[in-house]
Amino acid sequence: MKREKAVVVFSGGQDSTTCLFWALERFETVYAVTFAYGQRHSEELNVAKAIAKDVGVEHHILDMDLLNQLAPNALTRSDIEVTDGGEGELPSTFVPGRNLLFLTFATIFGQQRGANHIITGVCETDYSGYPDCRDGFVKSLNVTLNLAIDDTFVIHTPLMWLDKEATWKLADDLGRLDYVRERTLTCYHGVQGDGCGECPACELRQLGLNKYLERKGSDR
């Protein structure tokens, strides 16, 4: 795959940045695509742009503001509280159709540039119950996109079966642990690096990091 091209769906967060470095190890040309959909914190776009520039990856921000209009949620509305899902309900941060649209438009973008590999950081192991992060959904969409465009694309999900501890290990194996920890933005409240420490995204990220660092220390 080293001579082929790839598109990374890139938010500037821990997962997508780890996937970006994963892709750079495997493909000759890598594009990073970030979607502007009226995120609660526009800083996400700035972080993604800065990381892409720092690692020398061609970066594109695509306008998906319609998603904001169709699916109001805690990621796009400051007046909606960030909450975990309870009693079988999805978290308030779930954006219906987000990954469906992101992967579809990333594939169209890739088709125009001869990039047949699409990389996304979705995960079914440590996730919030989002239905569009599941392996079955990604495989189904992959088939649909190939039929729709009449070409052969491969959607890669390097983190699909990794928990957050294993995701930190992957970043470390790629030689990018400190970079991912310090430069990415995962926090729902827009705090770069280790984040606010209180929102669900920060708690999950920190728990995984603590477990990994503890295990790494005990293995020495």
Coordinates of C-alpha atoms in Angstrom, one line a residue:
M1 CA 0.0 0.0 0.0
K2 CA 3.0 2.3 0.3
R3 CA 2.6 3.7 -3.2
E4 CA -1.1 4.3 -2.9
K5 CA -3.1 7.3 -1.7
A6 CA -5.4 7.6 1.4
V7 CA -7.8 10.1 2.9
V8 CA -8.1 10.4 6.7
V9 CA -11.3 11.7 8.2
F10 CA -9.6 14.1 10.6
S11 CA -10.9 16.1 13.5
G12 CA -7.7 16.8 15.3
G13 CA -8.7 14.6 18.2
Q14 CA -6.8 11.7 19.8
D15 CA -8.3 9.0 17.6
S16 CA -8.1 10.6 14.2
T17 CA -4.6 12.0 14.9
T18 CA -3.4 8.5 15.8
C19 CA -5.1 7.3 12.6
L20 CA -3.3 10.0 10.6
F21 CA 0.1 8.8 11.9
W22 CA -1.0 5.2 11.2
A23 CA -1.8 6.2 7.6
L24 CA 1.5 8.1 7.1
E25 CA 3.3 4.8 7.9
R26 CA 1.4 3.0 5.2
F27 CA 0.6 5.2 2.2
E28 CA 2.7 7.3 -0.1
T29 CA 0.2 10.2 -0.2
V30 CA -2.2 11.1 2.6
Y31 CA -4.9 13.7 2.6
A32 CA -6.6 14.9 5.7
V33 CA -10.3 16.0 5.5
T34 CA -12.0 17.9 8.3
F35 CA -15.7 18.7 8.3
A36 CA -17.1 22.0 9.5
Y37 CA -20.6 21.2 10.7
G38 CA -21.2 24.0 13.2
Q39 CA -19.2 22.4 16.0
R40 CA -19.7 23.8 19.5
H41 CA -16.0 24.7 19.5
S42 CA -14.5 26.0 16.3
E43 CA -11.1 25.5 17.9
E44 CA -11.4 21.9 16.7
L45 CA -10.9 23.2 13.1
N46 CA -7.9 25.2 14.1
V47 CA -6.2 22.3 15.9
A48 CA -6.8 20.0 12.9
K49 CA -5.4 22.6 10.6
A50 CA -2.3 23.1 12.8
I51 CA -1.6 19.4 13.1
A52 CA -1.9 18.8 9.4
K53 CA 0.4 21.6 8.6
D54 CA 2.9 20.5 11.3
V55 CA 3.2 16.9 9.8
G56 CA 3.1 18.1 6.2
V57 CA -0.2 16.7 5.1
E58 CA -2.5 18.4 2.6
H59 CA -5.6 19.4 4.5
H60 CA -9.1 20.3 3.4
I61 CA -12.0 21.7 5.4
L62 CA -15.3 20.8 3.9
D63 CA -18.6 22.6 4.7
M64 CA -21.2 20.4 6.3
D65 CA -23.2 23.0 8.0
L66 CA -26.5 21.4 6.9
L67 CA -25.8 18.7 9.4
N68 CA -26.1 21.3 12.1
Q69 CA -29.5 22.4 10.9
L70 CA -30.8 18.8 10.6
A71 CA -29.5 17.3 13.8
P72 CA -29.2 19.7 16.8
N73 CA -27.2 18.2 19.6
A74 CA -24.7 18.9 22.4
L75 CA -21.8 19.1 19.9
T76 CA -23.5 21.9 17.9
R77 CA -25.6 23.7 20.5
S78 CA -24.2 25.4 23.6
D79 CA -27.6 25.4 25.2
I80 CA -27.7 21.5 25.2
E81 CA -25.9 19.9 28.1
V82 CA -23.3 17.3 27.4
T83 CA -24.6 14.1 29.1
D84 CA -24.0 10.4 28.9
G85 CA -26.8 8.2 27.7
G86 CA -28.8 6.4 30.3
E87 CA -31.4 3.7 30.3
G88 CA -30.6 2.7 26.8
E89 CA -30.6 6.2 25.5
L90 CA -27.8 7.7 23.3
P91 CA -25.6 10.5 24.7
S92 CA -26.6 14.1 23.9
T93 CA -23.4 14.3 21.8
F94 CA -24.7 11.8 19.2
V95 CA -25.0 13.5 15.8
P96 CA -27.4 11.3 13.6
G97 CA -25.8 10.4 10.3
R98 CA -22.5 12.1 11.0
N99 CA -20.2 9.2 10.1
L100 CA -22.5 8.2 7.2
L101 CA -22.0 11.6 5.7
F102 CA -18.4 12.1 6.6
L103 CA -17.3 8.7 5.1
T104 CA -19.4 9.3 2.0
F105 CA -18.0 12.7 1.3
A106 CA -14.4 11.6 2.2
T107 CA -14.8 8.8 -0.4
I108 CA -16.1 11.2 -3.0
F109 CA -13.1 13.5 -2.2
G110 CA -10.8 10.5 -2.5
Q111 CA -12.3 9.4 -5.8
Q112 CA -11.4 12.8 -7.3
R113 CA -7.8 12.4 -6.3
G114 CA -7.2 8.7 -7.0
A115 CA -7.2 7.8 -3.3
N116 CA -9.0 4.5 -2.8
H117 CA -8.2 4.2 0.9
I118 CA -10.4 5.9 3.5
I119 CA -9.3 5.9 7.2
T120 CA -11.5 6.7 10.1
G121 CA -11.0 6.5 13.9
V122 CA -14.4 5.0 14.8
C123 CA -14.3 2.3 17.5
E124 CA -16.7 -0.3 18.8
T125 CA -14.8 -1.2 21.9
D126 CA -14.6 2.0 23.9
Y127 CA -17.4 4.1 22.5
S128 CA -20.6 5.8 23.6
G129 CA -23.0 3.6 21.9
Y130 CA -23.1 5.6 18.7
P131 CA -24.6 3.2 16.0
D132 CA -22.5 4.7 13.2
C133 CA -19.3 3.7 15.0
R134 CA -20.0 0.0 14.7
D135 CA -18.0 -2.4 12.5
G136 CA -21.2 -3.7 10.7
F137 CA -22.2 -0.2 9.7
V138 CA -18.7 0.6 8.3
K139 CA -18.6 -2.7 6.3
S140 CA -22.1 -2.1 4.9
L141 CA -21.3 1.5 3.9
N142 CA -18.1 0.3 2.2
V143 CA -20.1 -2.0 0.0
T144 CA -22.7 0.7 -0.7
L145 CA -20.0 3.3 -1.7
N146 CA -18.3 0.9 -4.0
L147 CA -21.6 0.2 -5.7
A148 CA -22.6 3.8 -5.8
I149 CA -19.3 5.1 -7.3
D150 CA -18.5 1.9 -9.3
D151 CA -15.0 1.7 -7.9
T152 CA -13.1 -0.2 -5.3
F153 CA -12.5 1.7 -2.0
V154 CA -11.4 0.3 1.3
I155 CA -12.5 1.9 4.6
H156 CA -9.9 1.2 7.2
T157 CA -10.7 1.3 10.9
P158 CA -7.4 0.8 12.8
L159 CA -9.0 1.5 16.2
M160 CA -12.2 -0.6 15.7
W161 CA -11.3 -3.2 18.3
L162 CA -9.0 -1.2 20.5
D163 CA -10.0 0.3 23.8
K164 CA -8.5 3.7 24.8
E165 CA -5.6 2.0 26.6
A166 CA -4.7 0.2 23.4
T167 CA -5.2 3.3 21.3
W168 CA -2.6 5.1 23.5
K169 CA -0.3 2.1 23.0
L170 CA -0.7 2.4 19.2
A171 CA 0.3 6.1 19.4
D172 CA 3.3 5.1 21.4
D173 CA 4.3 2.3 19.0
L174 CA 4.1 5.0 16.2
G175 CA 6.5 7.2 18.3
R176 CA 3.8 9.8 18.8
L177 CA 2.5 9.4 22.3
D178 CA 3.6 12.8 23.6
Y179 CA 2.5 14.5 20.4
V180 CA -1.0 13.0 20.6
R181 CA -1.3 13.8 24.3
E182 CA -0.2 17.4 24.0
R183 CA -1.5 18.6 20.5
T184 CA -4.9 17.0 20.1
L185 CA -8.3 18.2 21.1
T186 CA -10.8 15.6 22.4
C187 CA -12.5 17.6 25.1
Y188 CA -16.2 18.4 24.6
H189 CA -15.5 21.8 26.2
G190 CA -12.7 22.7 23.7
V191 CA -9.7 22.3 26.0
Q192 CA -6.6 21.1 24.1
G193 CA -4.3 18.4 25.5
D194 CA -5.5 16.6 28.6
G195 CA -8.7 18.6 28.4
C196 CA -11.1 19.7 31.1
G197 CA -10.9 16.4 32.9
E198 CA -14.7 16.4 33.6
C199 CA -16.6 15.7 30.3
P200 CA -17.2 12.1 29.2
A201 CA -14.6 12.3 26.4
C202 CA -11.9 13.6 28.8
E203 CA -12.7 10.9 31.4
L204 CA -12.5 8.1 28.9
R205 CA -9.3 9.5 27.4
Q206 CA -7.6 10.0 30.8
L207 CA -8.7 6.6 32.1
G208 CA -7.1 4.9 29.0
L209 CA -3.9 6.9 29.4
N210 CA -3.6 6.1 33.0
K211 CA -4.0 2.4 32.4
Y212 CA -1.5 2.4 29.6
L213 CA 1.2 4.4 31.5
E214 CA 0.7 2.1 34.5
R215 CA 1.0 -1.0 32.3
K216 CA 4.0 0.4 30.5
G217 CA 5.7 1.2 33.8
S218 CA 5.1 -2.3 35.2
D219 CA 6.5 -3.9 32.0
R220 CA 9.9 -2.2 32.4

